[in-house]
Short mmCIF file of C-alpha atoms in Angstrom, two decimals:
data_model
loop_
_atom_site.label_atom_id
_atom_site.label_comp_id
_atom_site.label_asym_id
_atom_site.label_seq_id
_atom_site.Cartn_x
_atom_site.Cartn_y
_atom_site.Cartn_z
CA UNK A 1024 -48.13 29.13 -34.11
CA UNK A 1025 -47.30 30.78 -30.77
CA UNK A 1026 -47.38 27.58 -28.76
CA UNK A 1027 -49.17 24.36 -27.83
CA UNK A 1028 -51.16 23.43 -24.75
CA UNK A 1029 -51.21 19.75 -23.80
CA UNK A 1030 -52.84 17.73 -21.02
CA UNK A 1031 -50.56 16.35 -18.34
CA UNK A 1032 -51.42 12.83 -19.45
CA UNK A 1033 -50.17 13.10 -23.03
CA UNK A 1034 -48.13 10.79 -25.23
CA UNK A 1035 -46.48 13.31 -27.55
CA UNK A 1036 -45.30 11.64 -30.75
CA UNK A 1037 -42.59 13.52 -32.65
CA UNK A 1038 -42.49 12.90 -36.40
CA UNK A 1039 -39.90 14.13 -38.87
CA UNK A 1040 -36.92 13.36 -41.04
CA UNK A 1041 -33.32 13.31 -39.78
CA UNK A 1042 -32.02 16.84 -39.39
CA UNK A 1043 -35.46 18.38 -38.83
CA UNK A 1044 -34.55 19.51 -35.31
CA UNK A 1045 -37.07 17.48 -33.32
CA UNK A 1046 -34.56 16.12 -30.77
CA UNK A 1047 -33.22 19.61 -30.14
CA UNK A 1048 -36.81 20.82 -29.84
CA UNK A 1049 -37.58 18.06 -27.30
CA UNK A 1050 -34.57 18.86 -25.14
CA UNK A 1051 -35.47 22.54 -25.18
CA UNK A 1052 -39.05 22.15 -23.93
CA UNK A 1053 -39.12 18.93 -21.89
CA UNK A 1054 -37.25 17.42 -18.98
CA UNK A 1055 -34.78 14.71 -19.95
CA UNK A 1056 -36.80 12.08 -18.07
CA UNK A 1057 -39.88 12.85 -20.17
CA UNK A 1058 -38.16 11.99 -23.46
CA UNK A 1059 -37.91 8.41 -24.73
CA UNK A 1060 -35.52 8.48 -27.70
CA UNK A 1061 -35.13 5.65 -30.21
CA UNK A 1062 -31.49 6.71 -30.74
CA UNK A 1063 -30.81 6.52 -27.02
CA UNK A 1064 -32.48 3.11 -26.86
CA UNK A 1065 -30.23 1.95 -29.70
CA UNK A 1066 -27.22 3.21 -27.74
CA UNK A 1067 -28.37 1.43 -24.57
CA UNK A 1068 -28.78 -1.95 -26.21
CA UNK A 1069 -25.71 -1.86 -28.49
CA UNK A 1070 -23.33 0.89 -27.25
CA UNK A 1071 -23.85 2.76 -30.51
CA UNK A 1072 -26.58 5.09 -31.83
CA UNK A 1073 -25.54 4.24 -35.39
CA UNK A 1074 -25.81 0.45 -35.07
CA UNK A 1075 -28.87 -0.02 -37.27
CA UNK A 1076 -28.60 -3.79 -36.86
CA UNK A 1077 -29.74 -3.24 -33.26
CA UNK A 1078 -32.87 -1.32 -34.25
CA UNK A 1079 -35.26 -4.20 -33.63
CA UNK A 1080 -34.14 -4.60 -30.02
CA UNK A 1081 -33.87 -0.84 -29.61
CA UNK A 1082 -37.50 -0.31 -30.57
CA UNK A 1083 -38.61 -3.06 -28.20
CA UNK A 1084 -36.96 -1.05 -25.42
CA UNK A 1085 -38.41 2.18 -26.88
CA UNK A 1086 -42.00 0.91 -26.69
CA UNK A 1087 -41.45 -0.88 -23.36
CA UNK A 1088 -40.16 2.32 -21.71
CA UNK A 1089 -43.06 4.36 -23.07
CA UNK A 1090 -45.54 1.82 -21.70
CA UNK A 1091 -43.94 1.87 -18.27
CA UNK A 1092 -44.16 5.67 -18.11
CA UNK A 1093 -47.76 5.70 -19.28
CA UNK A 1094 -48.68 3.02 -16.73
CA UNK A 1095 -47.57 5.52 -14.06
CA UNK A 1096 -49.52 8.37 -15.65
CA UNK A 1097 -46.42 10.31 -16.76
CA UNK A 1098 -46.25 12.80 -19.63
CA UNK A 1099 -44.08 11.18 -22.30
CA UNK A 1100 -42.37 12.35 -25.48
CA UNK A 1101 -41.75 9.62 -28.09
CA UNK A 1102 -38.73 10.83 -30.06
CA UNK A 1103 -38.30 8.77 -33.23
CA UNK A 1104 -38.88 9.53 -36.89
CA UNK A 1105 -42.42 7.99 -36.70
CA UNK A 1106 -42.38 8.37 -40.46
CA UNK A 1107 -44.41 5.25 -41.28
CA UNK A 1108 -48.07 4.72 -40.52
CA UNK A 1109 -47.21 1.41 -38.85
CA UNK A 1110 -44.81 3.02 -36.38
CA UNK A 1111 -47.37 5.68 -35.51
CA UNK A 1112 -50.05 3.01 -35.18
CA UNK A 1113 -47.99 1.16 -32.57
CA UNK A 1114 -47.70 4.32 -30.50
CA UNK A 1115 -51.41 5.01 -30.90
CA UNK A 1116 -52.16 1.52 -29.58
CA UNK A 1117 -50.00 2.07 -26.52
CA UNK A 1118 -51.51 5.49 -25.83
CA UNK A 1119 -55.07 4.20 -26.11
CA UNK A 1120 -54.28 1.27 -23.82
CA UNK A 1121 -53.53 3.69 -20.99
CA UNK A 1122 -56.23 6.24 -21.81
CA UNK A 1123 -53.75 8.99 -22.72
CA UNK A 1124 -54.19 11.98 -24.94
CA UNK A 1125 -52.12 11.16 -28.05
CA UNK A 1126 -50.78 14.17 -29.90
CA UNK A 1127 -48.71 14.07 -33.10
CA UNK A 1128 -46.15 16.81 -33.74
CA UNK A 1129 -45.04 16.81 -37.39
CA UNK A 1130 -41.86 18.73 -38.17
CA UNK A 1131 -42.44 20.11 -41.66
CA UNK A 1132 -38.94 21.50 -42.26
CA UNK A 1133 -37.59 22.20 -45.78
CA UNK A 1134 -35.34 19.45 -47.15
CA UNK A 1135 -32.39 21.77 -47.71
CA UNK A 1136 -32.51 22.82 -44.04
CA UNK A 1137 -32.57 19.18 -42.92
CA UNK A 1138 -29.62 18.37 -45.20
CA UNK A 1139 -27.63 21.31 -43.86
CA UNK A 1140 -28.25 20.27 -40.26
CA UNK A 1141 -27.45 16.65 -41.10
CA UNK A 1142 -24.11 17.69 -42.62
CA UNK A 1143 -23.11 19.33 -39.36
CA UNK A 1144 -23.89 16.30 -37.19
CA UNK A 1145 -21.45 13.68 -36.02
CA UNK A 1146 -23.90 10.92 -36.96
CA UNK A 1147 -24.92 11.66 -40.53
CA UNK A 1148 -27.69 10.08 -42.54
CA UNK A 1149 -27.25 9.37 -46.25
CA UNK A 1150 -28.69 12.18 -48.40
CA UNK A 1151 -30.88 9.82 -50.46
CA UNK A 1152 -32.43 8.44 -47.26
CA UNK A 1153 -33.45 11.92 -46.15
CA UNK A 1154 -34.96 12.61 -49.59
CA UNK A 1155 -36.99 9.39 -49.44
CA UNK A 1156 -38.16 10.09 -45.90
CA UNK A 1157 -39.16 13.59 -46.96
CA UNK A 1158 -41.50 12.04 -49.53
CA UNK A 1159 -42.97 9.82 -46.81
CA UNK A 1160 -43.44 12.90 -44.63
CA UNK A 1161 -45.60 14.48 -47.32
CA UNK A 1162 -47.93 11.48 -47.15
CA UNK A 1163 -47.99 11.83 -43.36
CA UNK A 1164 -48.98 15.48 -43.65
CA UNK A 1165 -51.84 14.42 -45.88
CA UNK A 1166 -53.09 11.41 -43.91
CA UNK A 1167 -52.20 11.93 -40.23
CA UNK A 1168 -55.40 13.80 -39.35
CA UNK A 1169 -57.37 10.63 -40.15
CA UNK A 1170 -55.21 8.19 -38.17
CA UNK A 1171 -56.87 8.65 -34.77
CA UNK A 1172 -54.66 11.15 -32.98
CA UNK A 1173 -56.41 13.45 -30.53
CA UNK A 1174 -54.43 16.39 -31.94
CA UNK A 1175 -52.09 16.91 -34.87
CA UNK A 1176 -49.82 19.97 -34.96
CA UNK A 1177 -47.40 21.07 -37.66
CA UNK A 1178 -44.08 22.57 -36.54
CA UNK A 1179 -42.38 24.85 -39.06
CA UNK A 1180 -38.89 26.34 -39.20
CA UNK A 1181 -40.47 29.60 -38.04
CA UNK A 1182 -41.75 27.89 -34.90
CA UNK A 1183 -38.29 26.47 -34.17
CA UNK A 1184 -36.77 29.94 -34.42
CA UNK A 1185 -39.54 31.74 -32.53
CA UNK A 1186 -38.33 32.68 -29.01
CA UNK A 1187 -41.96 33.25 -27.96
CA UNK A 1188 -43.00 29.67 -28.78
CA UNK A 1189 -44.16 27.84 -25.65
CA UNK A 1190 -45.29 24.37 -24.61
CA UNK A 1191 -47.87 24.46 -21.83
CA UNK A 1192 -48.52 21.20 -19.98
CA UNK A 1193 -51.91 21.46 -18.28
CA UNK A 1194 -52.48 19.86 -14.90
CA UNK A 1195 -56.18 19.33 -14.22
CA UNK A 1196 -55.63 18.92 -10.51
CA UNK A 1197 -56.32 22.07 -8.49
CA UNK A 1198 -55.09 21.73 -4.94
CA UNK A 1199 -57.47 24.40 -3.63
CA UNK A 1200 -59.47 22.89 -0.76
CA UNK A 1201 -62.45 25.18 -1.29
CA UNK A 1202 -64.91 26.17 -0.16
CA UNK A 1203 -66.71 25.85 -3.50
CA UNK A 1204 -70.20 26.48 -4.80
CA UNK A 1205 -70.71 24.10 -7.72
CA UNK A 1206 -73.44 25.30 -10.09
CA UNK A 1207 -75.29 23.09 -12.56
CA UNK A 1208 -76.33 23.68 -16.19
CA UNK A 1209 -77.36 27.33 -16.72
CA UNK A 1210 -78.62 27.23 -20.33
CA UNK A 1211 -79.15 30.97 -20.58
CA UNK A 1212 -81.15 31.29 -17.35
CA UNK A 1213 -79.38 34.53 -16.42
CA UNK A 1214 -81.98 35.85 -13.98
CA UNK A 1215 -82.03 32.59 -12.06
CA UNK A 1216 -78.24 32.55 -12.01
CA UNK A 1217 -78.02 36.00 -10.42
CA UNK A 1218 -80.71 35.00 -7.92
CA UNK A 1219 -78.76 31.87 -7.01
CA UNK A 1220 -75.51 33.79 -6.60
CA UNK A 1221 -77.28 36.29 -4.35
CA UNK A 1222 -78.73 33.44 -2.30
CA UNK A 1223 -75.25 31.91 -1.96
CA UNK A 1224 -73.92 35.21 -0.61
CA UNK A 1225 -72.04 36.49 -3.66
CA UNK A 1226 -71.95 40.24 -4.17
CA UNK A 1227 -72.03 42.04 -7.50
CA UNK A 1228 -68.97 44.26 -7.64
CA UNK A 1229 -68.16 46.68 -10.43
CA UNK A 1230 -67.73 44.02 -13.11
CA UNK A 1231 -68.02 40.60 -11.47
CA UNK A 1232 -69.55 38.59 -8.63
CA UNK A 1233 -67.39 37.70 -5.63
CA UNK A 1234 -68.00 36.10 -2.24
CA UNK A 1235 -66.95 38.01 0.92
CA UNK A 1236 -65.74 34.72 2.47
CA UNK A 1237 -63.57 33.96 -0.61
CA UNK A 1238 -65.70 31.03 -1.78
CA UNK A 1239 -65.23 30.03 -5.43
CA UNK A 1240 -68.03 29.21 -7.85
CA UNK A 1241 -67.48 26.18 -10.10
CA UNK A 1242 -69.57 26.17 -13.28
CA UNK A 1243 -70.36 22.81 -14.90
CA UNK A 1244 -70.78 24.14 -18.44
CA UNK A 1245 -73.72 24.56 -20.84
CA UNK A 1246 -73.86 28.29 -20.22
CA UNK A 1247 -75.96 29.07 -23.31
CA UNK A 1248 -78.75 27.64 -25.53
CA UNK A 1249 -82.45 27.20 -24.78
CA UNK A 1250 -82.76 30.04 -22.26
CA UNK A 1251 -83.43 33.73 -22.98
CA UNK A 1252 -80.07 35.28 -21.99
CA UNK A 1253 -77.27 33.01 -23.08
CA UNK A 1254 -74.73 35.72 -23.88
CA UNK A 1255 -75.32 37.52 -20.57
CA UNK A 1256 -74.82 34.21 -18.76
CA UNK A 1257 -71.55 33.71 -20.59
CA UNK A 1258 -70.25 37.18 -19.80
CA UNK A 1259 -71.11 36.78 -16.10
CA UNK A 1260 -69.25 33.48 -15.87
CA UNK A 1261 -66.30 34.80 -17.91
CA UNK A 1262 -65.93 37.82 -15.62
CA UNK A 1263 -65.94 35.60 -12.54
CA UNK A 1264 -63.33 33.26 -14.04
CA UNK A 1265 -61.11 36.14 -15.17
CA UNK A 1266 -61.27 37.76 -11.73
CA UNK A 1267 -60.32 34.52 -9.98
CA UNK A 1268 -63.71 34.04 -8.35
CA UNK A 1269 -64.79 31.01 -10.38
CA UNK A 1270 -63.65 27.89 -12.21
CA UNK A 1271 -65.27 26.57 -15.39
CA UNK A 1272 -65.44 23.32 -17.30
CA UNK A 1273 -67.26 23.10 -20.65
CA UNK A 1274 -70.39 21.16 -21.48
CA UNK A 1275 -71.52 19.64 -24.75
CA UNK A 1276 -73.47 22.78 -25.66
CA UNK A 1277 -70.30 24.82 -25.07
CA UNK A 1278 -68.50 22.41 -27.38
CA UNK A 1279 -71.12 22.81 -30.09
CA UNK A 1280 -71.09 26.61 -29.84
CA UNK A 1281 -67.30 26.63 -30.12
CA UNK A 1282 -67.55 24.63 -33.33
CA UNK A 1283 -70.15 27.05 -34.69
CA UNK A 1284 -67.93 30.03 -33.85
CA UNK A 1285 -65.01 28.32 -35.59
CA UNK A 1286 -67.10 28.18 -38.76
CA UNK A 1287 -67.63 24.43 -38.70
CA UNK A 1288 -70.80 22.72 -39.89
CA UNK A 1289 -73.17 22.20 -36.96
CA UNK A 1290 -76.93 21.77 -36.81
CA UNK A 1291 -78.54 24.86 -35.33
CA UNK A 1292 -81.35 23.21 -33.38
CA UNK A 1293 -82.39 21.96 -29.95
CA UNK A 1294 -82.15 25.41 -28.38
CA UNK A 1295 -78.98 26.60 -30.09
CA UNK A 1296 -81.07 28.78 -32.41
CA UNK A 1297 -81.71 31.13 -29.45
CA UNK A 1298 -77.99 31.68 -28.92
CA UNK A 1299 -77.38 32.18 -32.64
CA UNK A 1300 -80.17 34.78 -32.74
CA UNK A 1301 -78.52 36.65 -29.87
CA UNK A 1302 -75.17 36.57 -31.69
CA UNK A 1303 -76.68 37.76 -34.98
CA UNK A 1304 -78.30 40.72 -33.18
CA UNK A 1305 -74.83 42.02 -32.28
CA UNK A 1306 -72.81 44.42 -34.38
CA UNK A 1307 -69.96 42.92 -36.41
CA UNK A 1308 -67.36 44.12 -33.88
CA UNK A 1309 -69.41 42.79 -30.98
CA UNK A 1310 -69.79 39.42 -32.68
CA UNK A 1311 -66.04 39.15 -33.25
CA UNK A 1312 -65.30 40.14 -29.65
CA UNK A 1313 -67.76 37.55 -28.33
CA UNK A 1314 -66.29 34.90 -30.63
CA UNK A 1315 -62.74 35.57 -29.43
CA UNK A 1316 -63.68 35.66 -25.75
CA UNK A 1317 -65.87 32.55 -25.84
CA UNK A 1318 -63.27 30.50 -27.69
CA UNK A 1319 -60.59 31.67 -25.27
CA UNK A 1320 -62.62 30.50 -22.26
CA UNK A 1321 -63.55 27.22 -23.94
CA UNK A 1322 -60.09 26.34 -25.27
CA UNK A 1323 -58.36 27.06 -21.97
CA UNK A 1324 -60.83 24.99 -19.94
CA UNK A 1325 -60.07 21.36 -18.97
CA UNK A 1326 -62.66 18.63 -19.60
CA UNK A 1327 -62.89 18.07 -15.84
CA UNK A 1328 -61.27 19.31 -12.64
CA UNK A 1329 -59.76 17.48 -9.70
CA UNK A 1330 -60.20 19.62 -6.59
CA UNK A 1331 -59.35 19.51 -2.88
CA UNK A 1332 -56.37 17.18 -3.33
CA UNK A 1333 -58.42 14.60 -5.19
CA UNK A 1334 -61.39 14.51 -2.82
CA UNK A 1335 -63.66 16.24 -5.34
CA UNK A 1336 -63.99 15.86 -9.13
CA UNK A 1337 -66.32 17.98 -11.27
CA UNK A 1338 -67.32 17.05 -14.81
CA UNK A 1339 -70.22 18.13 -17.00
CA UNK A 1340 -71.41 14.64 -17.94
CA UNK A 1341 -69.65 12.62 -15.22
CA UNK A 1342 -66.50 10.54 -15.15
CA UNK A 1343 -65.53 7.01 -14.20
CA UNK A 1344 -63.01 6.23 -11.50
CA UNK A 1345 -60.36 4.84 -13.87
CA UNK A 1346 -60.55 8.00 -16.02
CA UNK A 1347 -59.60 10.41 -13.25
CA UNK A 1348 -56.15 11.89 -13.85
CA UNK A 1349 -56.17 11.00 -17.55
CA UNK A 1350 -57.27 12.78 -20.71
CA UNK A 1351 -58.04 11.26 -24.11
CA UNK A 1352 -60.62 11.68 -26.83
CA UNK A 1353 -62.76 8.95 -25.26
CA UNK A 1354 -62.57 10.56 -21.83
CA UNK A 1355 -63.38 14.00 -23.23
CA UNK A 1356 -66.49 12.59 -24.91
CA UNK A 1357 -67.53 10.93 -21.66
CA UNK A 1358 -67.14 14.25 -19.84
CA UNK A 1359 -69.27 15.99 -22.49
CA UNK A 1360 -71.96 13.37 -23.12
CA UNK A 1361 -71.94 10.84 -20.29
CA UNK A 1362 -71.80 7.11 -20.92
CA UNK A 1363 -73.61 7.11 -24.28
CA UNK A 1364 -73.89 3.73 -26.02
CA UNK A 1365 -74.52 5.18 -29.48
CA UNK A 1366 -78.02 3.70 -29.54
CA UNK A 1367 -81.27 5.67 -29.60
CA UNK A 1368 -84.56 4.84 -27.85
CA UNK A 1369 -87.95 4.64 -29.60
CA UNK A 1370 -88.59 8.16 -28.34
CA UNK A 1371 -85.47 9.34 -30.17
CA UNK A 1372 -83.35 9.85 -27.07
CA UNK A 1373 -79.77 8.60 -26.61
CA UNK A 1374 -79.27 5.44 -24.60
CA UNK A 1375 -76.86 5.91 -21.70
CA UNK A 1376 -75.49 3.53 -19.14
CA UNK A 1377 -76.05 4.65 -15.58
CA UNK A 1378 -72.35 4.89 -14.71
CA UNK A 1379 -73.09 6.32 -11.23
CA UNK A 1380 -74.70 3.04 -10.12
CA UNK A 1381 -71.36 1.24 -10.47
CA UNK A 1382 -69.10 4.05 -9.23
CA UNK A 1383 -67.04 3.04 -6.19
CA UNK A 1384 -64.38 5.75 -6.07
CA UNK A 1385 -63.29 7.76 -3.06
CA UNK A 1386 -63.61 11.13 -4.84
CA UNK A 1387 -67.00 12.83 -4.82
CA UNK A 1388 -68.15 13.29 -8.44
CA UNK A 1389 -70.39 16.31 -9.07
CA UNK A 1390 -71.88 16.55 -12.55
CA UNK A 1391 -74.88 17.73 -14.59
CA UNK A 1392 -75.89 17.26 -18.24
CA UNK A 1393 -78.83 14.90 -17.67
CA UNK A 1394 -81.66 16.67 -15.80
CA UNK A 1395 -83.23 14.85 -12.86
CA UNK A 1396 -86.01 16.12 -10.56
CA UNK A 1397 -83.89 16.25 -7.41
CA UNK A 1398 -80.20 16.31 -6.55
CA UNK A 1399 -79.58 13.01 -4.77
CA UNK A 1400 -76.29 11.38 -3.74
CA UNK A 1401 -75.70 8.02 -5.48
CA UNK A 1402 -72.51 6.11 -4.63
CA UNK A 1403 -70.55 9.29 -3.87
CA UNK A 1404 -71.84 11.05 -7.00
CA UNK A 1405 -74.50 13.72 -7.43
CA UNK A 1406 -76.26 15.13 -10.51
CA UNK A 1407 -77.05 18.83 -9.94
CA UNK A 1408 -78.86 19.52 -13.23
CA UNK A 1409 -82.48 20.00 -12.20
CA UNK A 1410 -83.59 21.33 -15.57
CA UNK A 1411 -83.96 25.03 -14.79
CA UNK A 1412 -84.40 25.95 -18.46
CA UNK A 1413 -87.31 23.49 -18.68
CA UNK A 1414 -89.10 24.92 -15.66
CA UNK A 1415 -87.19 23.08 -12.93
CA UNK A 1416 -84.58 24.55 -10.59
CA UNK A 1417 -81.08 25.95 -10.80
CA UNK A 1418 -78.94 24.11 -8.27
CA UNK A 1419 -75.69 24.71 -6.41
CA UNK A 1420 -73.89 22.19 -4.21
CA UNK A 1421 -71.92 23.87 -1.44
CA UNK A 1422 -68.63 22.08 -0.73
CA UNK A 1423 -67.39 20.86 1.72
CA UNK A 1424 -70.71 21.42 3.50
CA UNK A 1425 -72.54 19.23 0.93
CA UNK A 1426 -75.58 21.50 1.21
CA UNK A 1427 -78.00 22.01 -1.70
CA UNK A 1428 -79.03 25.58 -2.56
CA UNK A 1429 -81.63 26.16 -5.28
CA UNK A 1430 -83.82 28.74 -6.95
CA UNK A 1431 -86.93 27.84 -8.99
CA UNK A 1432 -87.14 28.69 -12.66
CA UNK A 1433 -89.07 31.85 -13.43
CA UNK A 1434 -90.53 30.15 -16.52
CA UNK A 1435 -90.20 27.08 -18.70
CA UNK A 1436 -88.06 28.56 -21.49
CA UNK A 1437 -87.61 25.37 -23.47
CA UNK A 1438 -90.23 22.70 -24.02
CA UNK A 1439 -89.89 19.21 -25.33
CA UNK A 1440 -92.59 16.70 -26.12
CA UNK A 1441 -93.18 14.39 -23.17
CA UNK A 1442 -91.24 16.58 -20.76
CA UNK A 1443 -92.48 18.30 -17.64
CA UNK A 1444 -90.58 19.77 -14.73
CA UNK A 1445 -91.59 16.74 -12.66
CA UNK A 1446 -90.71 14.13 -15.28
CA UNK A 1447 -87.11 14.38 -16.40
CA UNK A 1448 -85.48 12.39 -19.15
CA UNK A 1449 -81.91 12.32 -20.36
CA UNK A 1450 -80.81 15.47 -22.13
CA UNK A 1451 -81.15 15.37 -25.21
CA UNK A 1452 -81.56 13.68 -28.58
CA UNK A 1453 -79.18 16.02 -30.35
CA UNK A 1454 -76.21 14.70 -28.39
CA UNK A 1455 -75.54 11.67 -30.54
CA UNK A 1456 -75.62 13.70 -33.75
CA UNK A 1457 -73.62 16.55 -32.23
CA UNK A 1458 -70.87 14.22 -31.03
CA UNK A 1459 -70.20 13.28 -34.64
CA UNK A 1460 -69.93 16.89 -35.84
#
């Protein structure tokens, strides 16, 4: 493993036996203020790291300090053994309370290495204790993926000794003030996309589109599926992102395609079959190159972006005010799917709460995902998915001008029973099933 990328609002839980090197690892990659150490808490309450009789009070301080940091939105490293499911569960509860991403880092270091390191420490742990905790660690390796963590990573001795290993803490706030051209769901409508970029004043250079006035495009995801030229749409967006002329956040269809390209079990339906057909028409080398490049774009993209010093937030499916600045599994799902209740209507469509009706935040929220006939401002939010792939329009919101620019669809590429370009319903009944895959 060459490194790990983590959101800026992460509770990073370190798990391992004494002597595994996790405290040294923490001090190498994180600022001292980011690390909350159970040993240090024991020292603070009793003047001794080895006073095990003070552990109860020490862990009260440990959890209290973590909560205080999370309440202020600060990246936090929980440095304890976290070897029992109960101890990890307590940290999960705290992380969920504050809407944080909760990542578990398990240090799977050979027992003889841990014993050798332990022997060289001033504060040594009894050999039999390390052996017992090593057995508990094996159960953790087996069960941790099902405990509710947003991510679980395994650190090996090779990672500890790899000088190229990096920890990247992602900040989803981009201080760029704009100007931006925020573009709604493309869904393989490549011709309409190029028409819209031309209308917005972008020029097609040798290998990417760029604006002579240095405007940036912001793509709201769902680049492929349903339309006729999904791969071309992807390559256009990728070239603009790579050249610095665009920003990108993924949509739920991007998420599903990433899972397909990873070899996971997904249902190829609801327009995805068009993208799969395009991929299968490629040569083996071309397929592998597309897979690598798509996954790179997807994995490096945040679930939402905070722009113009917090005045603008873009998210595929929307975002609530109290979610802004945080990242967790629940928030990621909201950004992908909107405020889905988990219920389904008689027509087979997902039931969603209209979160925009109760939004009262200062930041303008621009989103897509659920096609509506017209782009209308509602409580400082605007949905710019006008269902181009279904015969509607491809929309861009110019910021800070707040001007709508659109091009009509050249055809209705994807049809659904009961849908017309003048009667839009929430998109689409595969979302509930897909969110479980």
